[in-house]
Coordinates of C-alpha atoms and ligand atoms in Angstrom, one line a residue:
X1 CA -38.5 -37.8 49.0
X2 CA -35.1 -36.4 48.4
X3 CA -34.5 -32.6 48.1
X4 CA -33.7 -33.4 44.4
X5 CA -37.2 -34.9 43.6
X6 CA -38.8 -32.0 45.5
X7 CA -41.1 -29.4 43.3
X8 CA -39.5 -26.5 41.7
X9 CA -39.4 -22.8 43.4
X10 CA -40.6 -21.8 39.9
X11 CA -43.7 -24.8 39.8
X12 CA -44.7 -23.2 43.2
X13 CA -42.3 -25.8 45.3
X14 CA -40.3 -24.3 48.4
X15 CA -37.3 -22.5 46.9
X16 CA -33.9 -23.9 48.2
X17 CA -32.8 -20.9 50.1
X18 CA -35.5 -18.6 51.5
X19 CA -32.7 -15.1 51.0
X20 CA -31.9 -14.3 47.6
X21 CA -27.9 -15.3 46.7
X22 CA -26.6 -12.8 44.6
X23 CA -23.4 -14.2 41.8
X24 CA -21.1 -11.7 42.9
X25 CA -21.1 -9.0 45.9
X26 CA -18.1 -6.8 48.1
X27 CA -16.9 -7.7 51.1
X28 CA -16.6 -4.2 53.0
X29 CA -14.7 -4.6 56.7
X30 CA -14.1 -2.3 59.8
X31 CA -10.8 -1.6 58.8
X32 CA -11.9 -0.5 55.1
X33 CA -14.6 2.3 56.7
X34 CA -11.9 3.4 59.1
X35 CA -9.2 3.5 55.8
X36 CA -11.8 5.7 54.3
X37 CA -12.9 7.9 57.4
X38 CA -9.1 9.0 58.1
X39 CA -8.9 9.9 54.3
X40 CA -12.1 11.9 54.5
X41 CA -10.3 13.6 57.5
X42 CA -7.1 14.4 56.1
X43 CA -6.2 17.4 53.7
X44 CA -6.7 15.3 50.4
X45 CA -10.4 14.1 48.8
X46 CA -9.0 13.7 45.4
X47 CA -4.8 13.4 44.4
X48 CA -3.4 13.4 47.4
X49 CA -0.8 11.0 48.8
X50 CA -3.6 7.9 48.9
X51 CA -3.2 7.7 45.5
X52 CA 0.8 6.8 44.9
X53 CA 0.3 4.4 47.8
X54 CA -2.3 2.3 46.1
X55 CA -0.5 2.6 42.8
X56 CA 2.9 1.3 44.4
X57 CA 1.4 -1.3 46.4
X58 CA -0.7 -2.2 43.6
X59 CA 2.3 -2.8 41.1
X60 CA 4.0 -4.5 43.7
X61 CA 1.3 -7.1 43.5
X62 CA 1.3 -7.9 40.4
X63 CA 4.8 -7.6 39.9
X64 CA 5.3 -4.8 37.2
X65 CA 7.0 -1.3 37.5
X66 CA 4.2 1.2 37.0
X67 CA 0.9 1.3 38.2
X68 CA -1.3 4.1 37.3
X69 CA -5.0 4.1 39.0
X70 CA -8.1 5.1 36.8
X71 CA -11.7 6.2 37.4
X72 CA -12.9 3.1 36.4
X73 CA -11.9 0.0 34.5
X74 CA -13.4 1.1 31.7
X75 CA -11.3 5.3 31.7
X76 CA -8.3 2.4 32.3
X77 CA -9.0 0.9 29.0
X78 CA -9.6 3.9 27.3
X79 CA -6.0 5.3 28.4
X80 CA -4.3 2.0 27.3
X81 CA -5.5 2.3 23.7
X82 CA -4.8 5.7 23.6
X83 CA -1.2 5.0 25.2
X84 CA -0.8 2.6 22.4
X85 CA -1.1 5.0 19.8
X86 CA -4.9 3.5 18.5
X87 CA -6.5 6.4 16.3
X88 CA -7.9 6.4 12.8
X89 CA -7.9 3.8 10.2
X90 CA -6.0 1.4 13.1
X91 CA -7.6 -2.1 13.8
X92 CA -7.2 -3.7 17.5
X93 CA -8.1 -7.7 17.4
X94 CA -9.8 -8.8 20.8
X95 CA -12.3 -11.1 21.7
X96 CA -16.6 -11.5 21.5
X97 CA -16.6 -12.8 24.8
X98 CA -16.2 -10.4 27.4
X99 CA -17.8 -7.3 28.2
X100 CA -18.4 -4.5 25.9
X101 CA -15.8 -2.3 27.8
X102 CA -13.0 -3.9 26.3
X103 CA -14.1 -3.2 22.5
X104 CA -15.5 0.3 23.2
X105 CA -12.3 1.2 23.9
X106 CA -10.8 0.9 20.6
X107 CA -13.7 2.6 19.5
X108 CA -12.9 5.2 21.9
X109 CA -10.3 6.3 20.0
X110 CA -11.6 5.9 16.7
X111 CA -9.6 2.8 15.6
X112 CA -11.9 -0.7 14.5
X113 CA -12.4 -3.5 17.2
X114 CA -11.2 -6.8 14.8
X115 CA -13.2 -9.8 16.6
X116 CA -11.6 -13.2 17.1
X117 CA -13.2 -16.5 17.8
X118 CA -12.8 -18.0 20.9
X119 CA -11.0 -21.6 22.0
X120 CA -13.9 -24.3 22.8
X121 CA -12.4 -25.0 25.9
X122 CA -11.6 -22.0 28.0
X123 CA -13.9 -19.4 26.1
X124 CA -10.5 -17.1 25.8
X125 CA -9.3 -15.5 22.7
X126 CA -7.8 -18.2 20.2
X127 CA -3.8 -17.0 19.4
X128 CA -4.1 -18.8 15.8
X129 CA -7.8 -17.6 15.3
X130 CA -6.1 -14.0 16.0
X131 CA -3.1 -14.3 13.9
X132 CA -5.2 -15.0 10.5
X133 CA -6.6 -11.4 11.2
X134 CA -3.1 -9.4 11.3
X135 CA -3.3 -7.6 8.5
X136 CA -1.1 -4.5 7.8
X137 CA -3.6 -2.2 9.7
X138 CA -3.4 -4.0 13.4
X139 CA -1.7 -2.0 16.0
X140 CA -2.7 -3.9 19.0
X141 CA -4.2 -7.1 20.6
X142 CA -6.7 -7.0 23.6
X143 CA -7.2 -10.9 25.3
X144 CA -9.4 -10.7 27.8
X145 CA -8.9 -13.3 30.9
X146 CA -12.2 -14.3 30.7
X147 CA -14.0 -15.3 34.3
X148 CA -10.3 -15.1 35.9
X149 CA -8.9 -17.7 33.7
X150 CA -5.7 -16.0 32.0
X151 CA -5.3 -16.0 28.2
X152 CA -2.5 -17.6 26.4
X153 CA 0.2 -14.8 27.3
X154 CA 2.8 -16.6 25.9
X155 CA 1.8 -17.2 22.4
X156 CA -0.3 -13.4 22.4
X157 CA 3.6 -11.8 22.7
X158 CA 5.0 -14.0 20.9
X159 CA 2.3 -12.6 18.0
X160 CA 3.1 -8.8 18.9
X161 CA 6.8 -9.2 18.8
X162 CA 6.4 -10.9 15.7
X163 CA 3.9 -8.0 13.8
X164 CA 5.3 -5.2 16.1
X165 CA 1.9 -4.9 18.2
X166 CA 1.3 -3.7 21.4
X167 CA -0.9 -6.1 23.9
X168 CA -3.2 -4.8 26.2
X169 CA -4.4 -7.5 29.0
X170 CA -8.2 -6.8 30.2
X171 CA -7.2 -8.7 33.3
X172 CA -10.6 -7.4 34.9
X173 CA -11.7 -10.7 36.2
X174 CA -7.7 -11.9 36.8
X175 CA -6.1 -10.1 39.5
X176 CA -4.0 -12.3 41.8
X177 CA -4.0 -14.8 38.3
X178 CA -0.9 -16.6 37.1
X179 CA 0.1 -17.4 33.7
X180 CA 3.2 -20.0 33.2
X181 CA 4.3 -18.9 36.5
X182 CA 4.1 -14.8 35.4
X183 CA 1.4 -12.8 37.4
X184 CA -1.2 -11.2 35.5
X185 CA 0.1 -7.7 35.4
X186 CA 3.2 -8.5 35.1
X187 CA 3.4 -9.3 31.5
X188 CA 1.6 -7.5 28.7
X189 CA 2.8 -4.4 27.2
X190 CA -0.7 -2.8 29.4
X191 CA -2.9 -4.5 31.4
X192 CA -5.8 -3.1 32.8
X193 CA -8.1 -4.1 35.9
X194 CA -11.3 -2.8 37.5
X195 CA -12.5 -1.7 41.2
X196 CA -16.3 -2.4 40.5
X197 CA -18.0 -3.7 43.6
X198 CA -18.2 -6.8 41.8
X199 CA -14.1 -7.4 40.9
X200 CA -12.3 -9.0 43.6
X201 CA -11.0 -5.6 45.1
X202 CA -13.3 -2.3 45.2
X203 CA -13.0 1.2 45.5
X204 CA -16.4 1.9 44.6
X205 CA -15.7 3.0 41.0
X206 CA -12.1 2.1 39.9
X207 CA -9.3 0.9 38.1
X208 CA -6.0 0.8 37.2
X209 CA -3.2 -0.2 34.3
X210 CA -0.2 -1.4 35.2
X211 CA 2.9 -2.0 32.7
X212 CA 6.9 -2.0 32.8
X213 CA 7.3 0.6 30.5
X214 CA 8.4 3.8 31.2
X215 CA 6.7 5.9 28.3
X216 CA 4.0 4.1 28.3
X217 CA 3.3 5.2 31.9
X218 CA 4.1 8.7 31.5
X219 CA 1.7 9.0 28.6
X220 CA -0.9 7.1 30.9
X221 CA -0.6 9.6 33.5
X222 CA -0.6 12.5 31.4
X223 CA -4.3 11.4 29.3
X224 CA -5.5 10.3 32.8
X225 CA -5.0 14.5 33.7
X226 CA -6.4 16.2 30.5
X227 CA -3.4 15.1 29.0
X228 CA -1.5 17.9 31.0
X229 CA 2.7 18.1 31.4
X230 CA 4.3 20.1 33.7
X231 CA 8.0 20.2 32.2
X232 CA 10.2 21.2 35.5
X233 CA 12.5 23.1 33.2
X234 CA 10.1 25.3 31.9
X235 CA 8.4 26.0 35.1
X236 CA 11.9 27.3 36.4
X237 CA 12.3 29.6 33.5
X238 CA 8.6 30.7 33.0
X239 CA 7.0 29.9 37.2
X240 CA 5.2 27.4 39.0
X241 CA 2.3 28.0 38.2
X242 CA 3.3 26.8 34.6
X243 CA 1.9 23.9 32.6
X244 CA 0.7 22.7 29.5
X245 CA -2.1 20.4 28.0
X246 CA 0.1 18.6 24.9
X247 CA -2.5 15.6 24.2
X248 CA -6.3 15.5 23.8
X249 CA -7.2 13.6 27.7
X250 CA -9.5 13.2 30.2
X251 CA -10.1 14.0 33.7
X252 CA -10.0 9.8 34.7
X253 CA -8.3 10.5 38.3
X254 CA -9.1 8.3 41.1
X255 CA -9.6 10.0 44.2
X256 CA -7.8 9.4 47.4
X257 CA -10.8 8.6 49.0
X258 CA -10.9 5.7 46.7
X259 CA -7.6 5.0 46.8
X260 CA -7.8 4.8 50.6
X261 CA -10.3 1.8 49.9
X262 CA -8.7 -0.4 47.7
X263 CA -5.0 -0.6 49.4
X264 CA -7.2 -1.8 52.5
X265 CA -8.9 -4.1 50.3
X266 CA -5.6 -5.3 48.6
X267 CA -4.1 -6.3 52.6
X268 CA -6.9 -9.2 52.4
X269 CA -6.3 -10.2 48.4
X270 CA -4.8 -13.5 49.1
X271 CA -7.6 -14.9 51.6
X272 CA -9.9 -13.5 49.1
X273 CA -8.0 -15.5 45.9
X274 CA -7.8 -18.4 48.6
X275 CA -11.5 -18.1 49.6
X276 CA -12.7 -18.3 45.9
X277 CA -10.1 -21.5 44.5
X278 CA -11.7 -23.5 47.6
X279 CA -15.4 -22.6 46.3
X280 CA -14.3 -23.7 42.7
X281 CA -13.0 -26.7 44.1
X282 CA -16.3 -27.5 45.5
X283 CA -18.4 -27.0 42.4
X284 CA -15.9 -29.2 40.4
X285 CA -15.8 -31.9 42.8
X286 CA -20.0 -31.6 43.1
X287 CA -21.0 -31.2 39.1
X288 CA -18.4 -34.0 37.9
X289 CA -21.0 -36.4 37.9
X290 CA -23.7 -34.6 35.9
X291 CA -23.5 -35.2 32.1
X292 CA -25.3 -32.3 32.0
X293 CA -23.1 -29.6 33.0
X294 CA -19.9 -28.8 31.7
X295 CA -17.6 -27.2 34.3
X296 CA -14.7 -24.8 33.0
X297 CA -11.6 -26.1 31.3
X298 CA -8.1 -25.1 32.9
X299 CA -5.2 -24.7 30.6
X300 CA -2.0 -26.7 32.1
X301 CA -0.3 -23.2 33.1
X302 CA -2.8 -21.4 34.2
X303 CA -3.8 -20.4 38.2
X304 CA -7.1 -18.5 37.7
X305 CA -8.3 -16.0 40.1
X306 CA -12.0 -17.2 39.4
X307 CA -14.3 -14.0 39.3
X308 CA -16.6 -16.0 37.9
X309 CA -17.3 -19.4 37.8
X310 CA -19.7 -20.5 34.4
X311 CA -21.2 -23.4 33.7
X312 CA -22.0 -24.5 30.1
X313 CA -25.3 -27.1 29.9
X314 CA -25.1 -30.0 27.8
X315 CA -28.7 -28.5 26.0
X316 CA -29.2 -31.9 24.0
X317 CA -29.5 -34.0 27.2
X318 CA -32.0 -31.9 28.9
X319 CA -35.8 -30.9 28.3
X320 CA -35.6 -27.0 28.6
X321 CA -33.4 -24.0 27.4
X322 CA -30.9 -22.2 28.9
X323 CA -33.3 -19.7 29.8
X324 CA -35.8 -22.4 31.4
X325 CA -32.9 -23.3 33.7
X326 CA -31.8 -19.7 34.7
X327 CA -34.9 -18.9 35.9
X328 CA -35.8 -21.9 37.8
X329 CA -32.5 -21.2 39.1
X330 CA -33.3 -17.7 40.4
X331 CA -36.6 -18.9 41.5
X332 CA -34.6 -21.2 44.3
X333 CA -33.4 -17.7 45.2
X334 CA -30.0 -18.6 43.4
X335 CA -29.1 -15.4 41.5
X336 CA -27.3 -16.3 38.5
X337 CA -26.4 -14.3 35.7
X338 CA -25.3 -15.0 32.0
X339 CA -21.4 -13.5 30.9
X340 CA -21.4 -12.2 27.9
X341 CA -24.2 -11.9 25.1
X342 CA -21.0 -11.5 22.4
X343 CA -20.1 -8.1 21.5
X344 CA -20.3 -8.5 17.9
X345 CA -24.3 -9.1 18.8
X346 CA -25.3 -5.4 20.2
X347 CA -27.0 -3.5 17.9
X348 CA -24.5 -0.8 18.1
X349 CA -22.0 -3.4 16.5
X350 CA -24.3 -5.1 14.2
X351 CA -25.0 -1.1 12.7
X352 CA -21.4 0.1 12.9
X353 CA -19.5 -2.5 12.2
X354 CA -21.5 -5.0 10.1
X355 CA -21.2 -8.0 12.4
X356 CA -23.9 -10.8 12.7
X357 CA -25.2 -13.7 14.2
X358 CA -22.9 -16.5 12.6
X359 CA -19.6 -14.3 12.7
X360 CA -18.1 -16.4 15.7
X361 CA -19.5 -19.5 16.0
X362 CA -17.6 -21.1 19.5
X363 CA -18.6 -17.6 21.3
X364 CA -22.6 -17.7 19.5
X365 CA -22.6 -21.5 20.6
X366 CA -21.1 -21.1 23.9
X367 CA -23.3 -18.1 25.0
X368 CA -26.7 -20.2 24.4
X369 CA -25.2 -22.7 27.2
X370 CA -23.5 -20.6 29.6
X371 CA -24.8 -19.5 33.4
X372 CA -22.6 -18.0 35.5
X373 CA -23.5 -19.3 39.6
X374 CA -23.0 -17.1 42.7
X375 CA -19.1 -16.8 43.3
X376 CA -17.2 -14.3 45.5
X377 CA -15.1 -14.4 48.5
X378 CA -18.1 -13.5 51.1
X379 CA -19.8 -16.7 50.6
X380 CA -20.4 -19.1 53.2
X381 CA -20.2 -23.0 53.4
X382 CA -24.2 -22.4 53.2
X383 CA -23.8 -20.6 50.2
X384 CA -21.9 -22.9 48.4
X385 CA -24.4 -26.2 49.7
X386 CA -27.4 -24.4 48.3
X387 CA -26.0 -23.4 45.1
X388 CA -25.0 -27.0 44.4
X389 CA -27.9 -28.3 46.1
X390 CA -30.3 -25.9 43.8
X391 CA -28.7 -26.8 40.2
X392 CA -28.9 -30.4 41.4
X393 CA -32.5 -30.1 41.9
X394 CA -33.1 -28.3 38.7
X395 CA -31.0 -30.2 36.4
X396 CA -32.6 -33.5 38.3
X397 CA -35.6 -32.4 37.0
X398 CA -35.2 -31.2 33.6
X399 CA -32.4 -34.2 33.1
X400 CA -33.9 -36.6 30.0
Ligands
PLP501 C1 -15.9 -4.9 34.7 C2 -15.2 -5.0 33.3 C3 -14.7 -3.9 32.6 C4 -15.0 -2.5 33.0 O1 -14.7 -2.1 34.2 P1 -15.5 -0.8 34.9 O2 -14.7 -0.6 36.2 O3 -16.9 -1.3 35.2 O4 -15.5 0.3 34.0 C5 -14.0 -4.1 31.5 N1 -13.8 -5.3 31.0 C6 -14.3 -6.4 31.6 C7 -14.0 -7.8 31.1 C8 -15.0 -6.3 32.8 O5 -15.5 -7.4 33.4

């Protein structure tokens, strides 16, 4: 009997791997607990001198002048679409498919998320799909680099230089990504990335925005502190102790403790990048031959940074759901996950903003199909073996 005729973990058959395999997971090292033990021993918890280093070594990265570090990717966000100038009666077009971070921030600031279809192919925000809903209101774009796969850059400025918009990149899946040769970071008017233990890089809770533009990173700085100045000129005439609060922000600081964490992590970013391509590789190479999964398309300019890696099943070749799979999935101890139920879906949408099933047809469609397998740089070559090994056995079986 081969291991693909063997009975399913879920029909009471020996799962393929006896320890559960979770879809995404840190990688924590020596050096990273020492990083954060000397900051816990130094004069500075929260802003101290961690943080600028992060920040600077962080824009260096990516390649873009300012970086400013966030609370989380989600505080990040938030202080892009305020930086923007998002408030009342404003419209900001983005994309169903990604998490409901990116849309909440527009809501954040009282302006209306304006959903966009997705492309078939790559599951990213269609540029034509979002140019038909420019209308006199829009102040900004958010595309979303969905799994780690960067959006159409290229055509998404194009559109914002066009109708004066600002773009704000949710590169959350897509740092270390390239787009036409540009790193992700490098190019949109703001783009934001997150420290969650499951992003590439951690610091706990984190994140950061990065841009070239110097107002735009002093008024990211400033709502990141309570929206706090300190003029140097008036402190001289009035004293030090001087400062005023001049916009409506938040406390969204990062701590140095944090900050101590991810510029370790960032050291091992390209093994990381490196470590996840190869593991792509081998799930290309290992589901081309099965009509019933389709693996995901790569635009010809893209290098993606693969936080995720999602498979879409061909439903009308095989005898179950997408739900019947997942869970014989996780019953092999294979612990896949589903990215995204489409934002225009929640209920808080469907009762603020009137969207419904049927809205955006690709993302609806897509979603039914997709399941996203175990991906991050910590697996093994045994990882990888039983993942393959696992959907083989459970497509094999539900194939018709
Ligand atoms: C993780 C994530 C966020 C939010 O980041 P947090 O650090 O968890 O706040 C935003 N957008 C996308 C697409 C994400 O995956």
């Amino acid at each position: 009997m081969t291991s693909t005729d063997a009975i399913l973990a879920i029909h009471g058959g020996t799962p393929v791997r006896p320890a559960w395999l979770p879809y995404g997971r840190q990688a924590i090292e020596e050096e990273d607990i020492a990083a954060v033990v000397a900051t816990l021993r130094s004069d500075w918890l929260t802003t101290g001198p961690k943080v600028d280093e992060f920040e600077h070594a962080f824009a260096g990265y990516v390649g873009a002048k300012h970086a400013i570090a966030f609370s989380n990717g989600t505080a990040a966000l938030h202080g892009a679409a305020f930086a923007a100038g998002l408030g009342l009666g404003d419209e900001a077009i983005t994309t169903p498919m990604t998490f409901c971070a990116t849309s909440n921030a527009v809501l954040y600031q009282g302006a209306r998320p304006v959903f966009a279809d997705v492309r078939p192919d790559t599951l990213n925000l269609d540029p034509v799909l979002a140019e038909a809903c420019i209308t006199p209101l829009t102040k900004a774009i958010l595309p979303v680099d969905f799994t780690g796969n960067p959006a159409q850059m290229d055509a998404f400025m194009a559109l914002a230089e066009t109708h004066g918009l600002v773009v704000i990149e949710d590169a959350a899946h897509a740092v270390g990504a390239d787009w036409q040769g540009h790193r992700v970071g490098s190019i949109a008017h703001m783009t934001t990335f997150s420290f969650h233990p499951v992003k590439h890089l951690t610091t706990a809770e984190g994140g950061m925005v990065t841009t070239n533009d110097d107002a735009l990173a002093t008024k990211l700085r400033t709502f990141r502190n309570h929206g706090i100045t300190r003029d140097s000129r008036q402190r001289e005439l009035a004293g030090d102790w001087f400062y005023e609060m001049s916009a409506l922000g938040f406390n969204y600081r990062l701590p140095d403790v944090a900050c101590a964490l991810g510029l370790s992590q960032l050291r091992r970013i390209e093994s990381n990048l490196a470590r996840r391509r190869a593991i792509a590789a081998q799930y290309d190479a290992a589901f081309v031959t099965i009509p019933q999964i389709g693996t995901p398309k790569i635009l010809l300019g893209a290098n993606p940074a693969w936080h995720l890696y999602p498979i879409q099943l061909d439903l009308v070749q095989l005898n179950a759901t997408r739900g019947e799979v997942f869970r014989a999935l996780r019953a092999e101890n294979i612990g896949v996950n589903v990215h995204y139920i489409p934002v225009h879906l929640h209920p808080y949408y469907r009762e603020n903003l009137g969207t419904k099933p049927g809205d955006f047809p690709v993302a609806e469609a897509a979603y039914e199909r997709l399941i996203s397998l175990p991906m991050f740089h910590g697996m093994n070559e045994q990882d990888v073996d039983d993942t393959i090994l696992a959907v083989r056995k459970v497509i094999a079986h539900f194939a018709k």
